[in-house]
Short mmCIF file of C-alpha atoms and ligand atoms in Angstrom, two decimals:
data_model
loop_
_atom_site.label_atom_id
_atom_site.label_comp_id
_atom_site.label_asym_id
_atom_site.label_seq_id
_atom_site.Cartn_x
_atom_site.Cartn_y
_atom_site.Cartn_z
CA MET M 1 31.01 -56.35 31.52
CA HIS M 2 29.05 -53.13 31.54
CA ILE M 3 27.24 -52.18 34.73
CA ASP M 4 25.03 -49.14 34.66
CA PRO M 5 26.31 -46.53 37.20
CA LEU M 6 22.93 -46.40 38.93
CA GLU M 7 22.91 -50.18 39.23
CA LYS M 8 26.43 -50.06 40.62
CA LYS M 9 25.29 -47.58 43.29
CA TRP M 10 22.51 -49.94 44.38
CA ILE M 11 24.90 -52.89 44.50
CA TYR M 12 27.00 -50.89 46.99
CA VAL M 13 23.87 -49.98 48.98
CA VAL M 14 22.84 -53.65 49.20
CA ILE M 15 26.36 -54.70 50.23
CA LEU M 16 26.39 -51.96 52.89
CA ILE M 17 22.99 -53.03 54.28
CA THR M 18 24.13 -56.67 54.41
CA VAL M 19 27.36 -55.75 56.20
CA VAL M 20 25.49 -53.57 58.73
CA MET M 21 22.90 -56.28 59.45
CA VAL M 22 25.36 -59.17 59.77
CA GLY M 23 27.64 -56.89 61.81
CA SER M 24 24.89 -55.94 64.26
CA LEU M 25 23.89 -59.61 64.65
CA ALA M 26 27.50 -60.58 65.34
CA TYR M 27 27.87 -57.65 67.74
CA ALA M 28 24.72 -58.65 69.67
CA ALA M 29 25.82 -62.28 69.83
CA VAL M 30 29.44 -61.72 70.81
CA MET M 31 29.55 -58.42 72.71
CA VAL M 32 26.08 -58.28 74.33
CA ASN M 33 25.76 -62.06 74.70
CA MET M 34 22.27 -61.98 73.20
CA HIS M 35 21.09 -65.31 71.82
CA PRO M 36 17.76 -66.81 70.83
CA PRO M 37 16.38 -69.13 73.52
CA SER M 38 17.98 -72.52 73.05
CA ASN M 39 17.46 -75.24 75.54
CA VAL M 40 17.28 -78.83 74.41
CA GLU M 41 15.62 -80.75 77.16
CA THR M 42 13.06 -83.41 76.43
CA ILE M 43 10.02 -84.40 78.43
CA ASP M 44 7.09 -86.76 77.91
CA SER M 45 4.20 -84.35 77.27
CA LYS M 46 1.55 -86.99 77.91
CA LYS M 47 2.86 -87.61 81.41
CA LEU M 48 3.48 -83.99 82.47
CA HIS M 49 1.18 -84.32 85.48
CA LEU M 50 3.22 -87.31 86.64
CA THR M 51 6.61 -85.61 86.31
CA GLU M 52 8.08 -84.04 89.37
CA GLU M 53 8.79 -80.70 87.77
CA PHE M 54 5.51 -80.04 85.98
CA ALA M 55 3.14 -81.69 88.43
CA GLU M 56 0.29 -79.36 89.37
CA ASP M 57 1.63 -78.61 92.87
CA ASN M 58 4.97 -77.59 91.49
CA LEU M 59 3.76 -75.00 88.96
CA GLY M 60 4.17 -71.29 89.55
CA VAL M 61 6.86 -69.09 91.02
CA GLU M 62 9.78 -70.46 93.00
CA THR M 63 12.55 -68.37 94.58
CA ASN M 64 16.08 -69.67 94.05
CA PRO M 65 18.82 -69.39 96.69
CA ASP M 66 20.48 -66.54 94.72
CA GLY M 67 17.29 -64.43 94.74
CA SER M 68 16.34 -65.11 91.14
CA LEU M 69 13.02 -66.74 90.31
CA THR M 70 11.99 -69.81 88.38
CA VAL M 71 8.48 -69.88 86.97
CA ARG M 72 7.11 -73.23 85.80
CA MET M 73 4.10 -73.20 83.52
CA VAL M 74 2.18 -75.66 81.41
CA ALA M 75 0.74 -74.60 78.07
CA ALA M 76 -2.39 -76.52 77.18
CA ARG M 77 -5.34 -75.81 74.96
CA TYR M 78 -6.39 -73.06 75.69
CA SER M 79 -4.48 -71.41 78.51
CA PHE M 80 -1.22 -71.22 80.36
CA TYR M 81 -1.29 -72.72 83.84
CA PRO M 82 -1.20 -71.25 86.44
CA GLN M 83 -3.43 -68.58 84.95
CA GLU M 84 -1.85 -65.78 86.93
CA ILE M 85 1.83 -65.21 87.67
CA GLU M 86 3.16 -62.48 89.93
CA VAL M 87 6.83 -61.51 89.79
CA PRO M 88 8.81 -58.59 91.22
CA VAL M 89 10.26 -55.91 89.00
CA ASP M 90 14.00 -55.94 88.08
CA THR M 91 14.57 -59.56 89.07
CA ASP M 92 15.93 -62.34 86.90
CA VAL M 93 13.08 -64.67 86.04
CA THR M 94 13.63 -67.99 84.32
CA PHE M 95 10.50 -69.33 82.68
CA ARG M 96 10.27 -73.06 82.13
CA LEU M 97 7.36 -74.17 80.01
CA ALA M 98 6.11 -77.46 78.69
CA SER M 99 3.19 -78.19 76.41
CA PHE M 100 0.56 -80.66 77.46
CA ASP M 101 -0.77 -81.25 73.95
CA VAL M 102 0.15 -79.43 70.73
CA LEU M 103 2.57 -76.74 69.59
CA HIS M 104 2.06 -73.41 71.37
CA GLY M 105 4.04 -70.22 71.60
CA VAL M 106 4.32 -67.82 74.47
CA HIS M 107 4.93 -64.13 74.24
CA VAL M 108 4.73 -61.26 76.72
CA PRO M 109 4.17 -58.05 74.75
CA PHE M 110 6.74 -55.26 75.25
CA SER M 111 9.32 -57.68 76.64
CA ASN M 112 11.82 -60.13 75.20
CA MET M 113 9.99 -63.08 76.72
CA SER M 114 8.99 -65.08 73.67
CA THR M 115 9.49 -68.70 72.74
CA MET M 116 7.83 -71.66 71.11
CA VAL M 117 6.51 -74.37 73.38
CA VAL M 118 7.03 -77.60 71.48
CA PRO M 119 5.44 -80.80 72.78
CA GLY M 120 8.13 -83.16 74.03
CA TYR M 121 10.53 -80.35 74.98
CA VAL M 122 11.01 -77.96 77.87
CA SER M 123 11.29 -74.33 76.74
CA GLN M 124 13.37 -72.04 78.87
CA VAL M 125 13.76 -68.25 78.73
CA THR M 126 15.44 -65.97 81.24
CA THR M 127 14.36 -62.36 81.33
CA ARG M 128 13.64 -59.47 83.69
CA PHE M 129 10.81 -56.98 83.68
CA SER M 130 11.88 -53.39 84.20
CA ARG M 131 8.48 -51.80 84.76
CA PRO M 132 5.71 -52.75 87.19
CA GLY M 133 2.31 -53.32 85.68
CA GLU M 134 -0.01 -55.90 84.24
CA GLY M 135 0.80 -57.97 81.21
CA GLN M 136 -0.32 -61.09 79.45
CA PHE M 137 1.19 -64.32 78.30
CA LEU M 138 -0.18 -64.71 74.78
CA CYS M 139 -0.06 -67.78 72.60
CA ASN M 140 1.52 -66.92 69.27
CA GLU M 141 1.41 -70.26 67.49
CA TYR M 142 -1.90 -71.39 66.01
CA CYS M 143 -2.99 -74.29 68.19
CA GLY M 144 -6.66 -74.76 67.43
CA LEU M 145 -10.02 -73.01 67.45
CA GLY M 146 -9.42 -71.47 70.88
CA HIS M 147 -6.00 -70.07 69.96
CA ASP M 148 -7.24 -66.45 70.00
CA TYR M 149 -8.41 -66.89 73.59
CA MET M 150 -5.28 -68.58 74.87
CA TRP M 151 -3.64 -66.25 77.37
CA SER M 152 -2.97 -65.79 81.04
CA ARG M 153 -2.13 -62.91 83.33
CA LEU M 154 1.25 -61.54 84.37
CA LYS M 155 1.61 -59.08 87.24
CA VAL M 156 4.90 -57.27 87.70
CA VAL M 157 4.90 -55.78 91.18
CA PRO M 158 7.35 -53.46 92.97
CA LYS M 159 10.10 -55.27 94.86
CA GLY M 160 9.29 -56.51 98.34
CA GLN M 161 5.57 -57.04 97.76
CU1 CUA T 201 -1.85 -72.09 72.09
CU2 CUA T 201 -2.23 -70.87 70.12
#
């Protein structure tokens, strides 16, 4: 079979790109322990307010015995509740989110905090914020006419405040 030399060159380029990409994925997964958020935990979205974990009084920031934080939030058209979260810088924060109605997404720009919030499931992401400042939780899954306005506030404050 005849393969044009130029075509041959591009076949090698494509093989090289594929090897580099698959290699970097494997490296991130195995050596850096970096995985997409995966947490299969179901919940009855219609009864969120009656559950212990996502009842209104229980939402927000909670400090764990080891010093890390757990933040519980509810995504509902068209906001995340509570509407303001304050966390210290350089601290492990585990976000636990549940949707009250339809599919939402949550994303904090310039961080790796990003996940879908699927009704019927609890989404969980652990991250840490390395710089103090103000940020937003933005919805990144179209959830209705108010989708563009679905956001809430994140404050990352210096430690000890
Ligand atoms: Cu919630 Cu888009």
